JSON list of C-alpha atoms in Angstrom, two decimals:
[
{"chain": "A", "resi": 284, "resn": "MET", "atom": "CA", "xyz": [35.11, -66.59, -98.24]},
{"chain": "A", "resi": 285, "resn": "THR", "atom": "CA", "xyz": [38.09, -66.62, -95.90]},
{"chain": "A", "resi": 286, "resn": "GLN", "atom": "CA", "xyz": [41.32, -68.05, -96.88]},
{"chain": "A", "resi": 287, "resn": "ARG", "atom": "CA", "xyz": [42.97, -70.54, -93.92]},
{"chain": "A", "resi": 288, "resn": "PRO", "atom": "CA", "xyz": [45.93, -69.53, -93.40]},
{"chain": "A", "resi": 289, "resn": "HIS", "atom": "CA", "xyz": [48.96, -71.78, -95.33]},
{"chain": "A", "resi": 290, "resn": "PHE", "atom": "CA", "xyz": [51.61, -73.13, -92.86]},
{"chain": "A", "resi": 291, "resn": "ASP", "atom": "CA", "xyz": [54.81, -74.50, -95.15]},
{"chain": "A", "resi": 292, "resn": "PHE", "atom": "CA", "xyz": [55.84, -77.73, -93.77]},
{"chain": "A", "resi": 293, "resn": "THR", "atom": "CA", "xyz": [58.76, -77.78, -96.21]},
{"chain": "A", "resi": 294, "resn": "ALA", "atom": "CA", "xyz": [60.07, -74.48, -95.76]},
{"chain": "A", "resi": 295, "resn": "PHE", "atom": "CA", "xyz": [59.29, -75.76, -91.65]},
{"chain": "A", "resi": 296, "resn": "TYR", "atom": "CA", "xyz": [61.48, -78.78, -92.48]},
{"chain": "A", "resi": 297, "resn": "LYS", "atom": "CA", "xyz": [64.60, -77.33, -94.29]},
{"chain": "A", "resi": 298, "resn": "ALA", "atom": "CA", "xyz": [65.19, -74.28, -91.58]},
{"chain": "A", "resi": 299, "resn": "LEU", "atom": "CA", "xyz": [64.59, -77.81, -89.76]},
{"chain": "A", "resi": 300, "resn": "SER", "atom": "CA", "xyz": [67.41, -80.15, -91.53]},
{"chain": "A", "resi": 301, "resn": "ALA", "atom": "CA", "xyz": [69.49, -76.53, -90.82]},
{"chain": "A", "resi": 302, "resn": "THR", "atom": "CA", "xyz": [69.45, -76.18, -87.30]},
{"chain": "A", "resi": 303, "resn": "VAL", "atom": "CA", "xyz": [69.97, -80.68, -87.34]},
{"chain": "A", "resi": 304, "resn": "ALA", "atom": "CA", "xyz": [73.33, -79.69, -89.48]},
{"chain": "A", "resi": 305, "resn": "ALA", "atom": "CA", "xyz": [73.90, -76.43, -87.20]},
{"chain": "A", "resi": 306, "resn": "ARG", "atom": "CA", "xyz": [74.47, -78.31, -84.06]},
{"chain": "A", "resi": 307, "resn": "ASP", "atom": "CA", "xyz": [76.07, -81.17, -85.03]},
{"chain": "A", "resi": 308, "resn": "THR", "atom": "CA", "xyz": [74.14, -83.50, -84.83]},
{"chain": "A", "resi": 309, "resn": "ASN", "atom": "CA", "xyz": [71.69, -86.39, -86.37]},
{"chain": "A", "resi": 310, "resn": "TRP", "atom": "CA", "xyz": [68.10, -87.46, -86.75]},
{"chain": "A", "resi": 311, "resn": "LYS", "atom": "CA", "xyz": [68.09, -89.56, -84.51]},
{"chain": "A", "resi": 312, "resn": "THR", "atom": "CA", "xyz": [69.08, -87.48, -81.52]},
{"chain": "A", "resi": 313, "resn": "VAL", "atom": "CA", "xyz": [66.52, -85.43, -82.40]},
{"chain": "A", "resi": 314, "resn": "SER", "atom": "CA", "xyz": [63.89, -88.16, -82.62]},
{"chain": "A", "resi": 315, "resn": "GLU", "atom": "CA", "xyz": [65.75, -89.83, -78.76]},
{"chain": "A", "resi": 316, "resn": "GLU", "atom": "CA", "xyz": [65.74, -85.42, -77.78]},
{"chain": "A", "resi": 317, "resn": "THR", "atom": "CA", "xyz": [62.23, -84.86, -79.63]},
{"chain": "A", "resi": 318, "resn": "GLY", "atom": "CA", "xyz": [60.17, -87.96, -78.29]},
{"chain": "A", "resi": 319, "resn": "VAL", "atom": "CA", "xyz": [58.86, -88.26, -82.19]},
{"chain": "A", "resi": 320, "resn": "SER", "atom": "CA", "xyz": [59.40, -91.23, -83.71]},
{"chain": "A", "resi": 321, "resn": "GLN", "atom": "CA", "xyz": [62.27, -91.75, -86.56]},
{"chain": "A", "resi": 322, "resn": "SER", "atom": "CA", "xyz": [59.20, -92.18, -88.86]},
{"chain": "A", "resi": 323, "resn": "THR", "atom": "CA", "xyz": [57.76, -89.75, -88.73]},
{"chain": "A", "resi": 324, "resn": "LEU", "atom": "CA", "xyz": [60.96, -87.55, -88.58]},
{"chain": "A", "resi": 325, "resn": "SER", "atom": "CA", "xyz": [61.63, -89.59, -92.02]},
{"chain": "A", "resi": 326, "resn": "ARG", "atom": "CA", "xyz": [58.13, -89.29, -93.61]},
{"chain": "A", "resi": 327, "resn": "MET", "atom": "CA", "xyz": [58.57, -84.69, -92.68]},
{"chain": "A", "resi": 328, "resn": "SER", "atom": "CA", "xyz": [61.42, -85.20, -95.32]},
{"chain": "A", "resi": 329, "resn": "LYS", "atom": "CA", "xyz": [59.42, -86.31, -98.20]},
{"chain": "A", "resi": 330, "resn": "GLY", "atom": "CA", "xyz": [57.09, -83.99, -98.11]},
{"chain": "A", "resi": 331, "resn": "ARG", "atom": "CA", "xyz": [54.95, -85.16, -95.21]},
{"chain": "A", "resi": 332, "resn": "GLN", "atom": "CA", "xyz": [53.51, -83.46, -92.60]},
{"chain": "A", "resi": 333, "resn": "PRO", "atom": "CA", "xyz": [53.58, -83.95, -89.15]},
{"chain": "A", "resi": 334, "resn": "ASP", "atom": "CA", "xyz": [51.22, -83.90, -85.91]},
{"chain": "A", "resi": 335, "resn": "ALA", "atom": "CA", "xyz": [50.62, -81.02, -84.32]},
{"chain": "A", "resi": 336, "resn": "ALA", "atom": "CA", "xyz": [52.54, -82.33, -81.73]},
{"chain": "A", "resi": 337, "resn": "SER", "atom": "CA", "xyz": [55.53, -83.51, -83.18]},
{"chain": "A", "resi": 338, "resn": "LEU", "atom": "CA", "xyz": [55.34, -80.06, -84.64]},
{"chain": "A", "resi": 339, "resn": "THR", "atom": "CA", "xyz": [55.20, -78.47, -81.37]},
{"chain": "A", "resi": 340, "resn": "ALA", "atom": "CA", "xyz": [57.95, -81.27, -80.41]},
{"chain": "A", "resi": 341, "resn": "LEU", "atom": "CA", "xyz": [60.27, -80.03, -82.95]},
{"chain": "A", "resi": 342, "resn": "ALA", "atom": "CA", "xyz": [59.08, -76.61, -83.32]},
{"chain": "A", "resi": 343, "resn": "ALA", "atom": "CA", "xyz": [60.63, -76.09, -79.18]},
{"chain": "A", "resi": 344, "resn": "TRP", "atom": "CA", "xyz": [64.10, -78.15, -79.60]},
{"chain": "A", "resi": 345, "resn": "SER", "atom": "CA", "xyz": [64.89, -76.54, -81.94]},
{"chain": "A", "resi": 346, "resn": "GLY", "atom": "CA", "xyz": [63.76, -72.65, -81.25]},
{"chain": "A", "resi": 347, "resn": "ILE", "atom": "CA", "xyz": [62.23, -72.52, -85.02]},
{"chain": "A", "resi": 348, "resn": "ASN", "atom": "CA", "xyz": [59.17, -70.48, -84.79]},
{"chain": "A", "resi": 349, "resn": "PRO", "atom": "CA", "xyz": [56.18, -72.33, -86.29]},
{"chain": "A", "resi": 350, "resn": "VAL", "atom": "CA", "xyz": [54.40, -68.92, -86.42]},
{"chain": "A", "resi": 351, "resn": "GLU", "atom": "CA", "xyz": [57.11, -67.66, -89.62]},
{"chain": "A", "resi": 352, "resn": "PHE", "atom": "CA", "xyz": [56.52, -70.29, -91.98]},
{"chain": "A", "resi": 353, "resn": "THR", "atom": "CA", "xyz": [52.34, -68.93, -91.92]},
{"chain": "A", "resi": 354, "resn": "ALA", "atom": "CA", "xyz": [51.33, -67.03, -94.13]},
{"chain": "A", "resi": 355, "resn": "ALA", "atom": "CA", "xyz": [47.79, -65.41, -93.52]},
{"chain": "A", "resi": 356, "resn": "PRO", "atom": "CA", "xyz": [45.96, -63.27, -96.05]},
{"chain": "A", "resi": 357, "resn": "LYS", "atom": "CA", "xyz": [45.74, -59.94, -95.90]},
{"chain": "A", "resi": 358, "resn": "SER", "atom": "CA", "xyz": [47.50, -60.33, -92.20]},
{"chain": "A", "resi": 359, "resn": "ARG", "atom": "CA", "xyz": [50.73, -58.67, -90.38]},
{"chain": "A", "resi": 360, "resn": "PRO", "atom": "CA", "xyz": [51.96, -58.87, -86.15]},
{"chain": "A", "resi": 361, "resn": "GLU", "atom": "CA", "xyz": [51.57, -55.27, -85.52]},
{"chain": "A", "resi": 362, "resn": "PRO", "atom": "CA", "xyz": [54.93, -53.45, -85.53]},
{"chain": "A", "resi": 363, "resn": "ILE", "atom": "CA", "xyz": [54.65, -51.91, -81.49]},
{"chain": "A", "resi": 364, "resn": "ALA", "atom": "CA", "xyz": [53.21, -55.69, -79.66]},
{"chain": "A", "resi": 365, "resn": "MET", "atom": "CA", "xyz": [56.35, -56.91, -81.42]},
{"chain": "A", "resi": 366, "resn": "VAL", "atom": "CA", "xyz": [58.12, -54.28, -80.00]},
{"chain": "A", "resi": 367, "resn": "THR", "atom": "CA", "xyz": [56.72, -54.38, -76.74]},
{"chain": "A", "resi": 368, "resn": "LYS", "atom": "CA", "xyz": [57.36, -58.27, -76.70]},
{"chain": "A", "resi": 369, "resn": "LEU", "atom": "CA", "xyz": [61.64, -58.53, -77.60]},
{"chain": "A", "resi": 370, "resn": "LEU", "atom": "CA", "xyz": [62.00, -55.23, -74.88]},
{"chain": "A", "resi": 371, "resn": "ARG", "atom": "CA", "xyz": [60.43, -57.95, -72.41]},
{"chain": "A", "resi": 372, "resn": "GLN", "atom": "CA", "xyz": [61.68, -60.66, -73.22]},
{"chain": "A", "resi": 373, "resn": "ASP", "atom": "CA", "xyz": [65.55, -58.45, -73.29]},
{"chain": "A", "resi": 374, "resn": "PRO", "atom": "CA", "xyz": [67.73, -60.02, -69.62]},
{"chain": "A", "resi": 375, "resn": "ASP", "atom": "CA", "xyz": [69.54, -56.57, -69.33]},
{"chain": "A", "resi": 376, "resn": "LEU", "atom": "CA", "xyz": [65.88, -54.12, -68.75]},
{"chain": "A", "resi": 377, "resn": "ASP", "atom": "CA", "xyz": [63.94, -55.01, -65.62]},
{"chain": "A", "resi": 378, "resn": "ASP", "atom": "CA", "xyz": [59.66, -53.91, -66.90]},
{"chain": "A", "resi": 379, "resn": "THR", "atom": "CA", "xyz": [60.11, -50.29, -66.42]},
{"chain": "A", "resi": 380, "resn": "GLY", "atom": "CA", "xyz": [62.91, -49.81, -68.69]},
{"chain": "A", "resi": 381, "resn": "ALA", "atom": "CA", "xyz": [61.12, -52.19, -70.88]},
{"chain": "A", "resi": 382, "resn": "GLU", "atom": "CA", "xyz": [58.00, -49.54, -70.22]},
{"chain": "A", "resi": 383, "resn": "ALA", "atom": "CA", "xyz": [60.01, -46.26, -70.82]},
{"chain": "A", "resi": 384, "resn": "LEU", "atom": "CA", "xyz": [60.98, -48.19, -74.28]},
{"chain": "A", "resi": 385, "resn": "VAL", "atom": "CA", "xyz": [57.64, -49.18, -74.86]},
{"chain": "A", "resi": 386, "resn": "ALA", "atom": "CA", "xyz": [56.24, -45.78, -74.27]},
{"chain": "A", "resi": 387, "resn": "ILE", "atom": "CA", "xyz": [58.57, -43.98, -76.25]},
{"chain": "A", "resi": 388, "resn": "ILE", "atom": "CA", "xyz": [58.49, -46.50, -79.47]},
{"chain": "A", "resi": 389, "resn": "LYS", "atom": "CA", "xyz": [54.72, -45.95, -79.89]},
{"chain": "A", "resi": 390, "resn": "THR", "atom": "CA", "xyz": [54.92, -42.49, -79.61]},
{"chain": "A", "resi": 391, "resn": "ALA", "atom": "CA", "xyz": [57.97, -41.96, -82.53]},
{"chain": "A", "resi": 392, "resn": "TYR", "atom": "CA", "xyz": [55.82, -44.57, -83.99]},
{"chain": "A", "resi": 393, "resn": "ASP", "atom": "CA", "xyz": [52.14, -42.90, -83.72]},
{"chain": "A", "resi": 394, "resn": "GLY", "atom": "CA", "xyz": [53.32, -39.62, -85.06]},
{"chain": "A", "resi": 395, "resn": "LEU", "atom": "CA", "xyz": [55.92, -41.11, -87.95]},
{"chain": "A", "resi": 396, "resn": "LYS", "atom": "CA", "xyz": [54.13, -43.69, -89.51]},
{"chain": "A", "resi": 397, "resn": "ARG", "atom": "CA", "xyz": [52.01, -42.90, -92.32]},
{"chain": "A", "resi": 398, "resn": "ARG", "atom": "CA", "xyz": [48.53, -43.05, -91.88]},
{"chain": "A", "resi": 399, "resn": "SER", "atom": "CA", "xyz": [46.12, -45.16, -94.09]},
{"chain": "A", "resi": 400, "resn": "PRO", "atom": "CA", "xyz": [42.81, -43.81, -95.67]},
{"chain": "A", "resi": 401, "resn": "ARG", "atom": "CA", "xyz": [40.88, -45.53, -92.53]},
{"chain": "A", "resi": 402, "resn": "ASP", "atom": "CA", "xyz": [41.86, -42.37, -90.54]}
]
């Protein structure tokens, strides 16, 4: 039986709380800026899970990626996919430069990575 991914709401809330403190703001302002009710924020502080819309709004406001708080059994992001995403987001690189770097890194990675038993 396959296990479902687990979302660590407690860790997400702690990261969100740290963001609130770092921005020198308060939960009332967070509520106003995100549209997430103060009662939802209060319930979250007590360990209750928010609904998907509230989680999405809080993630967008804070810049916190909820995926980073998800543990999926035997799941890991592909390193080349992560590198590609980061390089494409770099404002100092155009598409051609990003693709050239991805090609270089992919070639080096393929040559240096450990081979799994299935290879």
